Amino acid sequence: MKLSILIVNINNLNYTRDLINDLFQQKGPSFYLTLVDQNSTEEGTTEFLNEVAKEEINVVRNCRNEPLNYLWNKFYEHCKAPYLCFLNNDIRVPRNFVIDTVNVLDQEPTVGAVIHATNHSCYDKITDLHYEILSNRYVQGWDFTIRREAYTPIPDSLKFFGGDDWLFSKLYSKNW
């Protein structure tokens, strides 16, 4: 598998369920999916997590909210796929998401990361996937896929936010 996907959930079960359903309807290559729950208290979460764990999803249940940067670093350490995808749980993706993501990175070896133009769940579901190849014009974005070899672990000092900007700045410094 070329692609590993990380989704982080905290009390947004409906959003997470929709995104996972989108991913299970993918055309093309298979992928590895990790779902991290950040100590959700929403009714039905435990049942949902037990259900999706049976679907070959790696489910991680945290007893507290871990910083996002920490979760990204742990994901990087444990997933060996060449492409690491970070998705916010409140977005929707089209059926060509996985195959297009893999194809863009396979066909563009000098590109370190792609930003996904995904829609928030409250909007109409998108049917086409568009990418912004990381450039000096684009300075942040939660939904992105990065080459494993281009990832640089994020320092703990960045705390909750700033990890994506920091990663992207490291891509520039490595000439990706």
mmCIF file with all atom_site columns, C-alpha atoms in Angstrom:
data_model
loop_
_atom_site.group_PDB
_atom_site.id
_atom_site.type_symbol
_atom_site.label_atom_id
_atom_site.label_alt_id
_atom_site.label_comp_id
_atom_site.label_asym_id
_atom_site.label_entity_id
_atom_site.label_seq_id
_atom_site.pdbx_PDB_ins_code
_atom_site.Cartn_x
_atom_site.Cartn_y
_atom_site.Cartn_z
_atom_site.occupancy
_atom_site.B_iso_or_equiv
_atom_site.pdbx_formal_charge
_atom_site.auth_seq_id
_atom_site.auth_comp_id
_atom_site.auth_asym_id
_atom_site.auth_atom_id
_atom_site.pdbx_PDB_model_num
ATOM 1   C CA . MET A 1 1   ? 0.000   0.000  0.000   1.00 0.00 ? 1   MET A CA 1
ATOM 2   C CA . LYS A 1 2   ? 1.322   3.359  -1.002  1.00 0.00 ? 2   LYS A CA 1
ATOM 3   C CA . LEU A 1 3   ? -1.018  5.523  1.083   1.00 0.00 ? 3   LEU A CA 1
ATOM 4   C CA . SER A 1 4   ? -1.670  5.700  4.830   1.00 0.00 ? 4   SER A CA 1
ATOM 5   C CA . ILE A 1 5   ? -4.468  8.005  5.988   1.00 0.00 ? 5   ILE A CA 1
ATOM 6   C CA . LEU A 1 6   ? -4.891  9.546  9.455   1.00 0.00 ? 6   LEU A CA 1
ATOM 7   C CA . ILE A 1 7   ? -8.229  10.889 10.704  1.00 0.00 ? 7   ILE A CA 1
ATOM 8   C CA . VAL A 1 8   ? -8.550  12.457 14.165  1.00 0.00 ? 8   VAL A CA 1
ATOM 9   C CA . ASN A 1 9   ? -11.979 12.518 15.839  1.00 0.00 ? 9   ASN A CA 1
ATOM 10  C CA . ILE A 1 10  ? -13.298 14.306 18.890  1.00 0.00 ? 10  ILE A CA 1
ATOM 11  C CA . ASN A 1 11  ? -17.065 14.398 19.405  1.00 0.00 ? 11  ASN A CA 1
ATOM 12  C CA . ASN A 1 12  ? -17.881 14.676 15.702  1.00 0.00 ? 12  ASN A CA 1
ATOM 13  C CA . LEU A 1 13  ? -19.144 11.184 15.072  1.00 0.00 ? 13  LEU A CA 1
ATOM 14  C CA . ASN A 1 14  ? -21.430 12.063 12.142  1.00 0.00 ? 14  ASN A CA 1
ATOM 15  C CA . TYR A 1 15  ? -18.628 13.840 10.284  1.00 0.00 ? 15  TYR A CA 1
ATOM 16  C CA . THR A 1 16  ? -16.207 11.003 10.914  1.00 0.00 ? 16  THR A CA 1
ATOM 17  C CA . ARG A 1 17  ? -18.746 8.396  9.817   1.00 0.00 ? 17  ARG A CA 1
ATOM 18  C CA . ASP A 1 18  ? -19.373 10.271 6.534   1.00 0.00 ? 18  ASP A CA 1
ATOM 19  C CA . LEU A 1 19  ? -15.660 10.576 5.764   1.00 0.00 ? 19  LEU A CA 1
ATOM 20  C CA . ILE A 1 20  ? -15.007 6.897  6.479   1.00 0.00 ? 20  ILE A CA 1
ATOM 21  C CA . ASN A 1 21  ? -17.936 5.958  4.241   1.00 0.00 ? 21  ASN A CA 1
ATOM 22  C CA . ASP A 1 22  ? -16.421 8.114  1.485   1.00 0.00 ? 22  ASP A CA 1
ATOM 23  C CA . LEU A 1 23  ? -13.089 6.348  1.895   1.00 0.00 ? 23  LEU A CA 1
ATOM 24  C CA . PHE A 1 24  ? -14.652 2.887  1.767   1.00 0.00 ? 24  PHE A CA 1
ATOM 25  C CA . GLN A 1 25  ? -16.189 3.766  -1.606  1.00 0.00 ? 25  GLN A CA 1
ATOM 26  C CA . GLN A 1 26  ? -12.820 4.544  -3.180  1.00 0.00 ? 26  GLN A CA 1
ATOM 27  C CA . LYS A 1 27  ? -11.797 3.338  -6.605  1.00 0.00 ? 27  LYS A CA 1
ATOM 28  C CA . GLY A 1 28  ? -8.233  2.266  -7.175  1.00 0.00 ? 28  GLY A CA 1
ATOM 29  C CA . PRO A 1 29  ? -5.456  1.165  -4.861  1.00 0.00 ? 29  PRO A CA 1
ATOM 30  C CA . SER A 1 30  ? -6.007  0.087  -1.304  1.00 0.00 ? 30  SER A CA 1
ATOM 31  C CA . PHE A 1 31  ? -4.842  2.218  1.604   1.00 0.00 ? 31  PHE A CA 1
ATOM 32  C CA . TYR A 1 32  ? -4.163  1.921  5.313   1.00 0.00 ? 32  TYR A CA 1
ATOM 33  C CA . LEU A 1 33  ? -6.493  3.914  7.579   1.00 0.00 ? 33  LEU A CA 1
ATOM 34  C CA . THR A 1 34  ? -5.861  5.028  11.149  1.00 0.00 ? 34  THR A CA 1
ATOM 35  C CA . LEU A 1 35  ? -8.618  6.673  13.195  1.00 0.00 ? 35  LEU A CA 1
ATOM 36  C CA . VAL A 1 36  ? -7.564  8.366  16.418  1.00 0.00 ? 36  VAL A CA 1
ATOM 37  C CA . ASP A 1 37  ? -10.322 9.228  18.864  1.00 0.00 ? 37  ASP A CA 1
ATOM 38  C CA . GLN A 1 38  ? -9.422  12.012 21.277  1.00 0.00 ? 38  GLN A CA 1
ATOM 39  C CA . ASN A 1 39  ? -11.422 10.859 24.315  1.00 0.00 ? 39  ASN A CA 1
ATOM 40  C CA . SER A 1 40  ? -14.832 11.570 22.771  1.00 0.00 ? 40  SER A CA 1
ATOM 41  C CA . THR A 1 41  ? -17.793 11.653 25.127  1.00 0.00 ? 41  THR A CA 1
ATOM 42  C CA . GLU A 1 42  ? -20.446 11.775 22.412  1.00 0.00 ? 42  GLU A CA 1
ATOM 43  C CA . GLU A 1 43  ? -23.119 9.099  22.660  1.00 0.00 ? 43  GLU A CA 1
ATOM 44  C CA . GLY A 1 44  ? -22.512 6.179  20.310  1.00 0.00 ? 44  GLY A CA 1
ATOM 45  C CA . THR A 1 45  ? -18.781 6.775  19.904  1.00 0.00 ? 45  THR A CA 1
ATOM 46  C CA . THR A 1 46  ? -17.668 3.580  21.650  1.00 0.00 ? 46  THR A CA 1
ATOM 47  C CA . GLU A 1 47  ? -20.040 1.475  19.554  1.00 0.00 ? 47  GLU A CA 1
ATOM 48  C CA . PHE A 1 48  ? -18.896 3.178  16.357  1.00 0.00 ? 48  PHE A CA 1
ATOM 49  C CA . LEU A 1 49  ? -15.216 2.678  17.185  1.00 0.00 ? 49  LEU A CA 1
ATOM 50  C CA . ASN A 1 50  ? -15.825 -1.004 17.935  1.00 0.00 ? 50  ASN A CA 1
ATOM 51  C CA . GLU A 1 51  ? -17.685 -1.350 14.636  1.00 0.00 ? 51  GLU A CA 1
ATOM 52  C CA . VAL A 1 52  ? -15.044 0.280  12.437  1.00 0.00 ? 52  VAL A CA 1
ATOM 53  C CA . ALA A 1 53  ? -12.226 -1.588 14.170  1.00 0.00 ? 53  ALA A CA 1
ATOM 54  C CA . LYS A 1 54  ? -13.704 -4.711 12.547  1.00 0.00 ? 54  LYS A CA 1
ATOM 55  C CA . GLU A 1 55  ? -13.318 -3.100 9.114   1.00 0.00 ? 55  GLU A CA 1
ATOM 56  C CA . GLU A 1 56  ? -9.517  -3.247 9.090   1.00 0.00 ? 56  GLU A CA 1
ATOM 57  C CA . ILE A 1 57  ? -9.174  0.276  10.426  1.00 0.00 ? 57  ILE A CA 1
ATOM 58  C CA . ASN A 1 58  ? -6.494  0.870  13.014  1.00 0.00 ? 58  ASN A CA 1
ATOM 59  C CA . VAL A 1 59  ? -8.450  2.521  15.845  1.00 0.00 ? 59  VAL A CA 1
ATOM 60  C CA . VAL A 1 60  ? -6.514  4.350  18.554  1.00 0.00 ? 60  VAL A CA 1
ATOM 61  C CA . ARG A 1 61  ? -8.435  5.541  21.616  1.00 0.00 ? 61  ARG A CA 1
ATOM 62  C CA . ASN A 1 62  ? -6.751  8.258  23.587  1.00 0.00 ? 62  ASN A CA 1
ATOM 63  C CA . CYS A 1 63  ? -7.699  8.914  27.201  1.00 0.00 ? 63  CYS A CA 1
ATOM 64  C CA . ARG A 1 64  ? -7.034  12.632 26.701  1.00 0.00 ? 64  ARG A CA 1
ATOM 65  C CA . ASN A 1 65  ? -6.610  15.131 23.903  1.00 0.00 ? 65  ASN A CA 1
ATOM 66  C CA . GLU A 1 66  ? -3.116  14.806 22.541  1.00 0.00 ? 66  GLU A CA 1
ATOM 67  C CA . PRO A 1 67  ? -1.650  17.690 20.540  1.00 0.00 ? 67  PRO A CA 1
ATOM 68  C CA . LEU A 1 68  ? -2.231  17.269 16.834  1.00 0.00 ? 68  LEU A CA 1
ATOM 69  C CA . ASN A 1 69  ? 1.480   17.568 16.080  1.00 0.00 ? 69  ASN A CA 1
ATOM 70  C CA . TYR A 1 70  ? 2.159   14.702 18.504  1.00 0.00 ? 70  TYR A CA 1
ATOM 71  C CA . LEU A 1 71  ? -0.407  12.539 16.690  1.00 0.00 ? 71  LEU A CA 1
ATOM 72  C CA . TRP A 1 72  ? 1.108   13.348 13.310  1.00 0.00 ? 72  TRP A CA 1
ATOM 73  C CA . ASN A 1 73  ? 4.574   12.408 14.547  1.00 0.00 ? 73  ASN A CA 1
ATOM 74  C CA . LYS A 1 74  ? 3.317   9.102  16.008  1.00 0.00 ? 74  LYS A CA 1
ATOM 75  C CA . PHE A 1 75  ? 1.531   8.336  12.738  1.00 0.00 ? 75  PHE A CA 1
ATOM 76  C CA . TYR A 1 76  ? 4.763   9.035  10.835  1.00 0.00 ? 76  TYR A CA 1
ATOM 77  C CA . GLU A 1 77  ? 6.690   6.702  13.169  1.00 0.00 ? 77  GLU A CA 1
ATOM 78  C CA . HIS A 1 78  ? 4.245   3.812  12.840  1.00 0.00 ? 78  HIS A CA 1
ATOM 79  C CA . CYS A 1 79  ? 3.126   3.969  9.201   1.00 0.00 ? 79  CYS A CA 1
ATOM 80  C CA . LYS A 1 80  ? 5.598   2.821  6.599   1.00 0.00 ? 80  LYS A CA 1
ATOM 81  C CA . ALA A 1 81  ? 3.692   3.784  3.436   1.00 0.00 ? 81  ALA A CA 1
ATOM 82  C CA . PRO A 1 82  ? 5.526   6.146  1.075   1.00 0.00 ? 82  PRO A CA 1
ATOM 83  C CA . TYR A 1 83  ? 2.676   8.678  1.268   1.00 0.00 ? 83  TYR A CA 1
ATOM 84  C CA . LEU A 1 84  ? 1.141   9.959  4.521   1.00 0.00 ? 84  LEU A CA 1
ATOM 85  C CA . CYS A 1 85  ? -2.262  11.620 4.295   1.00 0.00 ? 85  CYS A CA 1
ATOM 86  C CA . PHE A 1 86  ? -3.663  13.860 7.047   1.00 0.00 ? 86  PHE A CA 1
ATOM 87  C CA . LEU A 1 87  ? -7.414  14.494 6.836   1.00 0.00 ? 87  LEU A CA 1
ATOM 88  C CA . ASN A 1 88  ? -9.630  16.566 9.045   1.00 0.00 ? 88  ASN A CA 1
ATOM 89  C CA . ASN A 1 89  ? -12.663 14.487 10.004  1.00 0.00 ? 89  ASN A CA 1
ATOM 90  C CA . ASP A 1 90  ? -15.239 17.077 8.921   1.00 0.00 ? 90  ASP A CA 1
ATOM 91  C CA . ILE A 1 91  ? -14.552 16.927 5.189   1.00 0.00 ? 91  ILE A CA 1
ATOM 92  C CA . ARG A 1 92  ? -15.894 14.882 2.299   1.00 0.00 ? 92  ARG A CA 1
ATOM 93  C CA . VAL A 1 93  ? -13.814 13.314 -0.449  1.00 0.00 ? 93  VAL A CA 1
ATOM 94  C CA . PRO A 1 94  ? -14.819 12.091 -3.903  1.00 0.00 ? 94  PRO A CA 1
ATOM 95  C CA . ARG A 1 95  ? -14.518 8.478  -5.075  1.00 0.00 ? 95  ARG A CA 1
ATOM 96  C CA . ASN A 1 96  ? -11.270 9.208  -6.908  1.00 0.00 ? 96  ASN A CA 1
ATOM 97  C CA . PHE A 1 97  ? -9.501  10.618 -3.839  1.00 0.00 ? 97  PHE A CA 1
ATOM 98  C CA . VAL A 1 98  ? -7.060  7.750  -3.197  1.00 0.00 ? 98  VAL A CA 1
ATOM 99  C CA . ILE A 1 99  ? -6.158  6.986  -6.798  1.00 0.00 ? 99  ILE A CA 1
ATOM 100 C CA . ASP A 1 100 ? -5.711  10.669 -7.680  1.00 0.00 ? 100 ASP A CA 1
ATOM 101 C CA . THR A 1 101 ? -3.584  11.331 -4.614  1.00 0.00 ? 101 THR A CA 1
ATOM 102 C CA . VAL A 1 102 ? -1.288  8.399  -5.384  1.00 0.00 ? 102 VAL A CA 1
ATOM 103 C CA . ASN A 1 103 ? -1.129  9.297  -9.085  1.00 0.00 ? 103 ASN A CA 1
ATOM 104 C CA . VAL A 1 104 ? -0.205  12.937 -8.475  1.00 0.00 ? 104 VAL A CA 1
ATOM 105 C CA . LEU A 1 105 ? 2.687   11.969 -6.208  1.00 0.00 ? 105 LEU A CA 1
ATOM 106 C CA . ASP A 1 106 ? 3.790   9.054  -8.409  1.00 0.00 ? 106 ASP A CA 1
ATOM 107 C CA . GLN A 1 107 ? 3.872   11.294 -11.479 1.00 0.00 ? 107 GLN A CA 1
ATOM 108 C CA . GLU A 1 108 ? 5.523   14.277 -9.783  1.00 0.00 ? 108 GLU A CA 1
ATOM 109 C CA . PRO A 1 109 ? 8.643   12.961 -7.988  1.00 0.00 ? 109 PRO A CA 1
ATOM 110 C CA . THR A 1 110 ? 9.895   16.466 -7.186  1.00 0.00 ? 110 THR A CA 1
ATOM 111 C CA . VAL A 1 111 ? 6.709   17.351 -5.278  1.00 0.00 ? 111 VAL A CA 1
ATOM 112 C CA . GLY A 1 112 ? 6.990   16.766 -1.532  1.00 0.00 ? 112 GLY A CA 1
ATOM 113 C CA . ALA A 1 113 ? 3.354   17.371 -0.611  1.00 0.00 ? 113 ALA A CA 1
ATOM 114 C CA . VAL A 1 114 ? -0.026  18.122 -2.117  1.00 0.00 ? 114 VAL A CA 1
ATOM 115 C CA . ILE A 1 115 ? -2.807  20.091 -0.483  1.00 0.00 ? 115 ILE A CA 1
ATOM 116 C CA . HIS A 1 116 ? -6.260  18.616 -1.001  1.00 0.00 ? 116 HIS A CA 1
ATOM 117 C CA . ALA A 1 117 ? -9.038  20.948 -2.023  1.00 0.00 ? 117 ALA A CA 1
ATOM 118 C CA . THR A 1 118 ? -11.653 19.139 0.039   1.00 0.00 ? 118 THR A CA 1
ATOM 119 C CA . ASN A 1 119 ? -15.010 20.401 1.197   1.00 0.00 ? 119 ASN A CA 1
ATOM 120 C CA . HIS A 1 120 ? -16.229 20.831 4.714   1.00 0.00 ? 120 HIS A CA 1
ATOM 121 C CA . SER A 1 121 ? -19.140 18.455 5.411   1.00 0.00 ? 121 SER A CA 1
ATOM 122 C CA . CYS A 1 122 ? -21.707 21.237 5.550   1.00 0.00 ? 122 CYS A CA 1
ATOM 123 C CA . TYR A 1 123 ? -21.155 22.005 1.852   1.00 0.00 ? 123 TYR A CA 1
ATOM 124 C CA . ASP A 1 124 ? -22.212 20.030 -1.185  1.00 0.00 ? 124 ASP A CA 1
ATOM 125 C CA . LYS A 1 125 ? -20.166 16.911 -1.724  1.00 0.00 ? 125 LYS A CA 1
ATOM 126 C CA . ILE A 1 126 ? -17.428 17.541 -4.238  1.00 0.00 ? 126 ILE A CA 1
ATOM 127 C CA . THR A 1 127 ? -17.184 15.288 -7.251  1.00 0.00 ? 127 THR A CA 1
ATOM 128 C CA . ASP A 1 128 ? -13.740 16.219 -8.532  1.00 0.00 ? 128 ASP A CA 1
ATOM 129 C CA . LEU A 1 129 ? -10.535 16.330 -6.587  1.00 0.00 ? 129 LEU A CA 1
ATOM 130 C CA . HIS A 1 130 ? -8.256  19.295 -7.086  1.00 0.00 ? 130 HIS A CA 1
ATOM 131 C CA . TYR A 1 131 ? -4.782  19.822 -5.718  1.00 0.00 ? 131 TYR A CA 1
ATOM 132 C CA . GLU A 1 132 ? -2.602  22.754 -4.917  1.00 0.00 ? 132 GLU A CA 1
ATOM 133 C CA . ILE A 1 133 ? 0.969   21.693 -5.418  1.00 0.00 ? 133 ILE A CA 1
ATOM 134 C CA . LEU A 1 134 ? 2.734   23.200 -2.463  1.00 0.00 ? 134 LEU A CA 1
ATOM 135 C CA . SER A 1 135 ? 4.179   26.542 -3.462  1.00 0.00 ? 135 SER A CA 1
ATOM 136 C CA . ASN A 1 136 ? 5.293   29.785 -1.904  1.00 0.00 ? 136 ASN A CA 1
ATOM 137 C CA . ARG A 1 137 ? 1.724   31.042 -2.327  1.00 0.00 ? 137 ARG A CA 1
ATOM 138 C CA . TYR A 1 138 ? 0.226   28.337 -0.119  1.00 0.00 ? 138 TYR A CA 1
ATOM 139 C CA . VAL A 1 139 ? 1.178   28.595 3.522   1.00 0.00 ? 139 VAL A CA 1
ATOM 140 C CA . GLN A 1 140 ? -1.186  26.312 5.353   1.00 0.00 ? 140 GLN A CA 1
ATOM 141 C CA . GLY A 1 141 ? -3.664  23.502 4.978   1.00 0.00 ? 141 GLY A CA 1
ATOM 142 C CA . TRP A 1 142 ? -4.859  20.706 7.198   1.00 0.00 ? 142 TRP A CA 1
ATOM 143 C CA . ASP A 1 143 ? -5.863  18.264 4.495   1.00 0.00 ? 143 ASP A CA 1
ATOM 144 C CA . PHE A 1 144 ? -2.687  17.197 2.753   1.00 0.00 ? 144 PHE A CA 1
ATOM 145 C CA . THR A 1 145 ? -0.559  14.256 1.735   1.00 0.00 ? 145 THR A CA 1
ATOM 146 C CA . ILE A 1 146 ? 3.197   14.324 2.183   1.00 0.00 ? 146 ILE A CA 1
ATOM 147 C CA . ARG A 1 147 ? 5.913   11.950 1.034   1.00 0.00 ? 147 ARG A CA 1
ATOM 148 C CA . ARG A 1 148 ? 7.239   9.939  3.929   1.00 0.00 ? 148 ARG A CA 1
ATOM 149 C CA . GLU A 1 149 ? 10.794  10.897 2.996   1.00 0.00 ? 149 GLU A CA 1
ATOM 150 C CA . ALA A 1 150 ? 9.815   14.592 3.015   1.00 0.00 ? 150 ALA A CA 1
ATOM 151 C CA . TYR A 1 151 ? 8.255   14.506 6.501   1.00 0.00 ? 151 TYR A CA 1
ATOM 152 C CA . THR A 1 152 ? 10.266  16.069 9.320   1.00 0.00 ? 152 THR A CA 1
ATOM 153 C CA . PRO A 1 153 ? 9.073   15.338 12.881  1.00 0.00 ? 153 PRO A CA 1
ATOM 154 C CA . ILE A 1 154 ? 7.437   18.376 14.424  1.00 0.00 ? 154 ILE A CA 1
ATOM 155 C CA . PRO A 1 155 ? 9.039   19.713 17.627  1.00 0.00 ? 155 PRO A CA 1
ATOM 156 C CA . ASP A 1 156 ? 6.988   19.471 20.822  1.00 0.00 ? 156 ASP A CA 1
ATOM 157 C CA . SER A 1 157 ? 7.515   23.190 21.354  1.00 0.00 ? 157 SER A CA 1
ATOM 158 C CA . LEU A 1 158 ? 4.992   23.969 18.610  1.00 0.00 ? 158 LEU A CA 1
ATOM 159 C CA . LYS A 1 159 ? 2.221   22.572 20.832  1.00 0.00 ? 159 LYS A CA 1
ATOM 160 C CA . PHE A 1 160 ? -1.189  22.302 19.157  1.00 0.00 ? 160 PHE A CA 1
ATOM 161 C CA . PHE A 1 161 ? -0.917  24.490 16.086  1.00 0.00 ? 161 PHE A CA 1
ATOM 162 C CA . GLY A 1 162 ? 1.673   25.388 13.525  1.00 0.00 ? 162 GLY A CA 1
ATOM 163 C CA . GLY A 1 163 ? 2.704   21.867 12.571  1.00 0.00 ? 163 GLY A CA 1
ATOM 164 C CA . ASP A 1 164 ? 1.524   22.115 8.998   1.00 0.00 ? 164 ASP A CA 1
ATOM 165 C CA . ASP A 1 165 ? 3.264   25.450 8.430   1.00 0.00 ? 165 ASP A CA 1
ATOM 166 C CA . TRP A 1 166 ? 6.410   24.063 10.034  1.00 0.00 ? 166 TRP A CA 1
ATOM 167 C CA . LEU A 1 167 ? 6.299   20.930 7.857   1.00 0.00 ? 167 LEU A CA 1
ATOM 168 C CA . PHE A 1 168 ? 5.797   22.998 4.739   1.00 0.00 ? 168 PHE A CA 1
ATOM 169 C CA . SER A 1 169 ? 8.700   25.288 5.611   1.00 0.00 ? 169 SER A CA 1
ATOM 170 C CA . LYS A 1 170 ? 10.886  22.194 6.029   1.00 0.00 ? 170 LYS A CA 1
ATOM 171 C CA . LEU A 1 171 ? 9.798   21.035 2.572   1.00 0.00 ? 171 LEU A CA 1
ATOM 172 C CA . TYR A 1 172 ? 11.076  24.295 1.117   1.00 0.00 ? 172 TYR A CA 1
ATOM 173 C CA . SER A 1 173 ? 14.363  24.004 2.954   1.00 0.00 ? 173 SER A CA 1
ATOM 174 C CA . LYS A 1 174 ? 14.802  20.496 1.500   1.00 0.00 ? 174 LYS A CA 1
ATOM 175 C CA . ASN A 1 175 ? 14.025  21.777 -2.007  1.00 0.00 ? 175 ASN A CA 1
ATOM 176 C CA . TRP A 1 176 ? 10.840  19.774 -2.378  1.00 0.00 ? 176 TRP A CA 1
#
